[in-house]
Tab-separated table of C-alpha atoms in Angstrom:
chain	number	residue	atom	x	y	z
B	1	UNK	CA	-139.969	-44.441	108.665
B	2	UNK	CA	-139.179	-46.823	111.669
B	3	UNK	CA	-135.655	-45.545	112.038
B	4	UNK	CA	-133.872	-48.575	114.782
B	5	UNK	CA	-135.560	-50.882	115.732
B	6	UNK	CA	-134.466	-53.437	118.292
B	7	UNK	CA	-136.297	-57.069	119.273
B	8	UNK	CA	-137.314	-57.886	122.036
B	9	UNK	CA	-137.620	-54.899	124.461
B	10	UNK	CA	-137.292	-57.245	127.763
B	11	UNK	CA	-136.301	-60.349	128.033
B	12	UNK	CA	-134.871	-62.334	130.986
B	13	UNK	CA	-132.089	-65.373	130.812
B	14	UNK	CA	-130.569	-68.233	132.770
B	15	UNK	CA	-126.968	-68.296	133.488
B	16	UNK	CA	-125.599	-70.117	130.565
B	17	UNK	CA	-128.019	-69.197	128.277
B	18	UNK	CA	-127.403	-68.250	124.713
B	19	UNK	CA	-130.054	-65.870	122.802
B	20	UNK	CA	-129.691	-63.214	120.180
B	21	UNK	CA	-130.804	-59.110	120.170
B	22	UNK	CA	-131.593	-58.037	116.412
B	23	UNK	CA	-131.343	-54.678	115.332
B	24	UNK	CA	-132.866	-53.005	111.703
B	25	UNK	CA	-132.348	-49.617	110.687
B	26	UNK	CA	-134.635	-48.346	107.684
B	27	UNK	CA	-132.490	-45.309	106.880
B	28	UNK	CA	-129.986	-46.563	104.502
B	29	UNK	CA	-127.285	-46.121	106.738
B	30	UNK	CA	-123.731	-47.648	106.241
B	31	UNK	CA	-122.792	-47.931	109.560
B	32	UNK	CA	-124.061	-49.921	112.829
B	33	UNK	CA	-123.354	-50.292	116.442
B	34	UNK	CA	-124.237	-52.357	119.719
B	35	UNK	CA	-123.684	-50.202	123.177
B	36	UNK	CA	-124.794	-51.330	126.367
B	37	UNK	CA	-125.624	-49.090	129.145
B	38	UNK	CA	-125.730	-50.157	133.038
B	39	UNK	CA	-127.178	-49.106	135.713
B	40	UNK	CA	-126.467	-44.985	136.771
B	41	UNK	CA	-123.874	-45.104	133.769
B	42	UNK	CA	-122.351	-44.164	130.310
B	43	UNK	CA	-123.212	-46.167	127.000
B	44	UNK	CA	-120.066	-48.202	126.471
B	45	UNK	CA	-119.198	-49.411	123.032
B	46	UNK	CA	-119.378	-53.625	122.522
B	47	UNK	CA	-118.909	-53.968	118.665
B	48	UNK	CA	-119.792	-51.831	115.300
B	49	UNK	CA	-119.862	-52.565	111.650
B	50	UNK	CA	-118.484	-49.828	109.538
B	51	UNK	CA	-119.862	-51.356	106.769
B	52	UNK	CA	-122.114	-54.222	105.774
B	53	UNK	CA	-119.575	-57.349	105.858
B	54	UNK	CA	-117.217	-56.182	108.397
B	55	UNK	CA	-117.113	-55.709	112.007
B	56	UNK	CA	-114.759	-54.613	114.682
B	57	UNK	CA	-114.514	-54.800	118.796
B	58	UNK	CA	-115.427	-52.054	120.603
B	59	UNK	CA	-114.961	-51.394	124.542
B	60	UNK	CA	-116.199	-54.439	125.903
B	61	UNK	CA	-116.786	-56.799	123.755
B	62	UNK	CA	-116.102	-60.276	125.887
B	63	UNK	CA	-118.516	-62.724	125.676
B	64	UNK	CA	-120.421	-61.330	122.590
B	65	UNK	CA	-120.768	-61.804	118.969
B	66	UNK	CA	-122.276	-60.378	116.396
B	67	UNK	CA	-123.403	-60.233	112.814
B	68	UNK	CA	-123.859	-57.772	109.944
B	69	UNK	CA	-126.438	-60.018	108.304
B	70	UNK	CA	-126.968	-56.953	105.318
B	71	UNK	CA	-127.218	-53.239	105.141
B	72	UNK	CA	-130.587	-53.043	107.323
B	73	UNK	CA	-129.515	-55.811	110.110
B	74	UNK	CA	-126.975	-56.389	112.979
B	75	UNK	CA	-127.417	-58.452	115.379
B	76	UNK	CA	-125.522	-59.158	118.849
B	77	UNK	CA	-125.643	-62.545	120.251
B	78	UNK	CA	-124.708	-63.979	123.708
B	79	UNK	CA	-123.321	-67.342	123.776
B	80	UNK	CA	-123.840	-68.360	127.401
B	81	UNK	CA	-125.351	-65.295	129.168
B	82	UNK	CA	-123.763	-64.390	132.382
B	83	UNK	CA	-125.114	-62.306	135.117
B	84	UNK	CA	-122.410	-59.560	134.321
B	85	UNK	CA	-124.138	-59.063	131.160
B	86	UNK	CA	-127.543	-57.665	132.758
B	87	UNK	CA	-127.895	-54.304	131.056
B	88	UNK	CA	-129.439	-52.387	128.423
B	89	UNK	CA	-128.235	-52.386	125.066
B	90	UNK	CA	-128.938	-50.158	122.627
B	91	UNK	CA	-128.099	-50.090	118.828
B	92	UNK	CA	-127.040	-47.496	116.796
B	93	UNK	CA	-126.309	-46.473	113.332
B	94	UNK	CA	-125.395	-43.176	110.873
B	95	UNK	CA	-124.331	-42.204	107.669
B	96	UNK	CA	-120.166	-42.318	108.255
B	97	UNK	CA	-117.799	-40.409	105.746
B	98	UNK	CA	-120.374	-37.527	105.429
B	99	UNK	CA	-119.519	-34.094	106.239
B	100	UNK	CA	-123.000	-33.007	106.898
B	101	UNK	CA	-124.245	-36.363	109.028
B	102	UNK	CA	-126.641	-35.542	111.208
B	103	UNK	CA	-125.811	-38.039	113.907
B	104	UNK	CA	-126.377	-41.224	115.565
B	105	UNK	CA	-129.787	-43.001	115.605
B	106	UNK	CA	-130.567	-45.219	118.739
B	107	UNK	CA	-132.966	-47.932	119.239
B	108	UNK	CA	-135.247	-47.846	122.188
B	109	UNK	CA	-133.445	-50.475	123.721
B	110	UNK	CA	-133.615	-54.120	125.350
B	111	UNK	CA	-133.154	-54.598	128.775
B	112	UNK	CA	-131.817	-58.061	129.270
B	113	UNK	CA	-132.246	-59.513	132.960
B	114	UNK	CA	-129.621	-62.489	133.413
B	115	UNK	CA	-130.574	-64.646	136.403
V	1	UNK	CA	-111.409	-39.643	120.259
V	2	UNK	CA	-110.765	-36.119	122.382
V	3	UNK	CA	-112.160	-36.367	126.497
V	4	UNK	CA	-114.460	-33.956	127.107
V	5	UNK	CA	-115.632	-32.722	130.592
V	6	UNK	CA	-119.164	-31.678	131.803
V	7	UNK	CA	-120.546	-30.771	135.214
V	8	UNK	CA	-122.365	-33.842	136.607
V	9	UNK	CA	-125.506	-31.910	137.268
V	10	UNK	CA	-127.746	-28.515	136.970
V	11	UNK	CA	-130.345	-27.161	137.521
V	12	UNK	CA	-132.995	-24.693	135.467
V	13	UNK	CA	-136.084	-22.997	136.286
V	14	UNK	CA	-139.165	-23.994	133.488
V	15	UNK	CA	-139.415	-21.664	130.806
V	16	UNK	CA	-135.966	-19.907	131.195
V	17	UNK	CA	-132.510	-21.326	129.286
V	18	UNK	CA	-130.293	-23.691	130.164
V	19	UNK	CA	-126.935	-23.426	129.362
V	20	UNK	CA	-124.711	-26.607	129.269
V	21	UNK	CA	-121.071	-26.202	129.280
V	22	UNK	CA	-118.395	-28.613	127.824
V	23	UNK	CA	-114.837	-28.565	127.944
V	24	UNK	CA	-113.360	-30.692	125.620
V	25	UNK	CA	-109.330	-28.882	125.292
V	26	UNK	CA	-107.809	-31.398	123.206
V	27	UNK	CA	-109.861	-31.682	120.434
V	28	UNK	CA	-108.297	-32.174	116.885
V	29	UNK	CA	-108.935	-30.233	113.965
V	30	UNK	CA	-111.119	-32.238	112.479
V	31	UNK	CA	-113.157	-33.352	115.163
V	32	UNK	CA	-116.904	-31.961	115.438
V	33	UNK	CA	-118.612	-31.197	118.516
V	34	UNK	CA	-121.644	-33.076	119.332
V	35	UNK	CA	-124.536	-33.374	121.652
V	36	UNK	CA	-127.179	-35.927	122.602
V	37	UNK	CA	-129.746	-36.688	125.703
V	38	UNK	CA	-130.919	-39.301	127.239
V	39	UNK	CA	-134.841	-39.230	128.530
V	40	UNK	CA	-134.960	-41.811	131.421
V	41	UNK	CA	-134.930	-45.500	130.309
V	42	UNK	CA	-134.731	-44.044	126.244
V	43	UNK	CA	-132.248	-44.132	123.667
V	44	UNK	CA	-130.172	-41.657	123.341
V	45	UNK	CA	-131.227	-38.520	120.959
V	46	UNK	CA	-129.425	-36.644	118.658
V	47	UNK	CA	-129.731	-32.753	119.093
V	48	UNK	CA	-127.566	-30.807	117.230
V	49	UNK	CA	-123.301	-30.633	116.153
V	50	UNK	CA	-120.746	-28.291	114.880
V	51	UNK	CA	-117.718	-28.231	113.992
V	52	UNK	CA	-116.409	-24.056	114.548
V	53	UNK	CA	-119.081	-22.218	113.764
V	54	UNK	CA	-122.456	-21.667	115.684
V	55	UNK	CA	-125.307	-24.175	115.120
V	56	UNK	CA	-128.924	-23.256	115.561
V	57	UNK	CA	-132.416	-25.895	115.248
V	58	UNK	CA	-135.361	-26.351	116.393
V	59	UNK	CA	-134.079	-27.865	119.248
V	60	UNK	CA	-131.388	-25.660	120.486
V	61	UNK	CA	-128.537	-23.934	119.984
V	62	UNK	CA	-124.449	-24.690	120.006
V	63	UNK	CA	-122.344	-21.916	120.820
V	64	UNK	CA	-117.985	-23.144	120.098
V	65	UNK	CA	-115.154	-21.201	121.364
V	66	UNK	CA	-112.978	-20.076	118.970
V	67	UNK	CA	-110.609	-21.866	119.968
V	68	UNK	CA	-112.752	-24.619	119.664
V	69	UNK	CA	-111.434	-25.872	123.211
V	70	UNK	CA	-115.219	-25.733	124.534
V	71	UNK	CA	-118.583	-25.113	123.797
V	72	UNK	CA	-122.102	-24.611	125.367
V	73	UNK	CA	-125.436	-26.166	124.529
V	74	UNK	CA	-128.602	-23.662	124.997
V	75	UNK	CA	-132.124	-24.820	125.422
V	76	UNK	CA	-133.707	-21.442	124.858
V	77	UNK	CA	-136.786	-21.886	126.663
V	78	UNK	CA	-136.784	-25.219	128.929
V	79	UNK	CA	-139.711	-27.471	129.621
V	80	UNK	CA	-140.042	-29.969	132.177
V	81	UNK	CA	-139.648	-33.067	129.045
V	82	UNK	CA	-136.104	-31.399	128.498
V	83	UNK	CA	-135.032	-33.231	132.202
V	84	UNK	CA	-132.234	-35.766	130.834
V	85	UNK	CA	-129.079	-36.374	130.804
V	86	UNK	CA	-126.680	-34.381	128.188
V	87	UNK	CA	-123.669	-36.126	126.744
V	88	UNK	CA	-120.879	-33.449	124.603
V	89	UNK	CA	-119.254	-35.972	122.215
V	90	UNK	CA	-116.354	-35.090	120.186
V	91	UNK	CA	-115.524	-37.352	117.053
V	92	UNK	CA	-114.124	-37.042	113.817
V	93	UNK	CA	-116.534	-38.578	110.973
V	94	UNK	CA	-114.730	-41.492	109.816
V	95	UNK	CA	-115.779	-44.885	109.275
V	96	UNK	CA	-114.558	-46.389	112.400
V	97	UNK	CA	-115.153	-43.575	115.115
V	98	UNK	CA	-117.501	-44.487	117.665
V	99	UNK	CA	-119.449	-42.088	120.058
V	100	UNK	CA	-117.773	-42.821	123.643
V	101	UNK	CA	-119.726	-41.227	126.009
V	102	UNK	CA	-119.158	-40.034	129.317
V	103	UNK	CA	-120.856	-39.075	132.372
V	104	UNK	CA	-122.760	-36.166	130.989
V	105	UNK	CA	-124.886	-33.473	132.712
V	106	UNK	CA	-128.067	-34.089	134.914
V	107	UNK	CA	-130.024	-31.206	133.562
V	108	UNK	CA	-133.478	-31.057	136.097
V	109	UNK	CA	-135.703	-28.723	134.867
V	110	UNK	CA	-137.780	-27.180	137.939
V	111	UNK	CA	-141.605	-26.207	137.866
């Protein structure tokens, strides 16, 4: 039992780069989420899926997509990377609409490097 | 989602308990209490919730107000690994509620 796991763990852009940070979750859970965390701060919320086929902005979502490609996968993607977006995001997900849920499940994390 | 507030840091001595504190006075009815912690450079892990009464694991203890307008985490016997940082969370459990975290607590656990 994997729980999240997140590809790639590092990775380092070009201004104006595009690339994409995949997220699968093993644990049957319905719901999904993509923080990311900079330096000396809080996790801030960029987008979650509720459920598989729908999504919804979170916090700071400019400049970001994603996809709830099934139950298992969601997957953020920068268009054209900017330095602003140098951070590390984690995903997330948990059983929602449970009374006895026994919280979130993060990734390890990718720390993205924008140059 | 209600604000909670935490002390930005503490301290503890190894082996003896650490008691985190949370404030979190305008928390709805149906909003639970929870807890996480952040190693260094790690995802965030889930330790324990509640949502009146008292929670016990293996990992620590939650002790709520009754008024439910604060709470405090206990790490009954802290070990140097326990250094993190610990985020209270309060959140109902619907669909579309996300964790928003704050600052937390600096807990440094001291040899």
């Amino acid at each position: 039992n994997a729980g999240v796991t997140q590809t790639p763990k590092f990775q380092v852009l070009k201004t104006g780069q595009s690339m994409t940070l995949q997220c699968a979750q093993d644990m049957n859970h319905n719901s999904m989420y993509w923080y990311r965390q900079d330096p000396g701060m809080g996790l801030r919320l960029i987008y979650y899926s509720a459920s598989e086929g729908t999504t919804d902005k979170g916090e700071v979502p400019n400049g970001y997509n994603v996809s709830r490609l099934n139950k298992r996968e969601f997957s953020l993607r920068l268009e054209s990377a900017a330095p602003s977006q140098t951070s590390v995001y984690f995903c997330a997900s948990i059983f929602t609409n449970r009374a006895n849920n026994y919280g979130y499940t993060f990734g390890s994390g990718t720390r993205l490097t924008v140059v | 989602d209600a604000k909670t507030t935490q002390p930005p840091s503490m301290d503890c001595a190894e082996g003896r308990a650490a008691n985190l504190p949370c404030n979190h006075s305008t928390i709805s009815g149906n909003e639970y209490v929870y807890w996480y912690r952040q190693i260094h450079s790690q995802g965030p892990q889930y330790i324990i919730h509640g949502l009146k009464n008292n929670e016990t694991n293996e990992m620590a203890s939650l002790i709520i107000t009754e008024d439910r307008k604060s709470s405090t985490l206990i790490l009954p016997h802290a070990t140097l690994r326990d250094t993190a940082v610990y985020y209270c969370i309060v959140r109902a459990n619907n669909a579309g509620n996300m964790l928003t975290f704050g600052g937390g607590t600096r807990l440094m656990v001291k040899p």
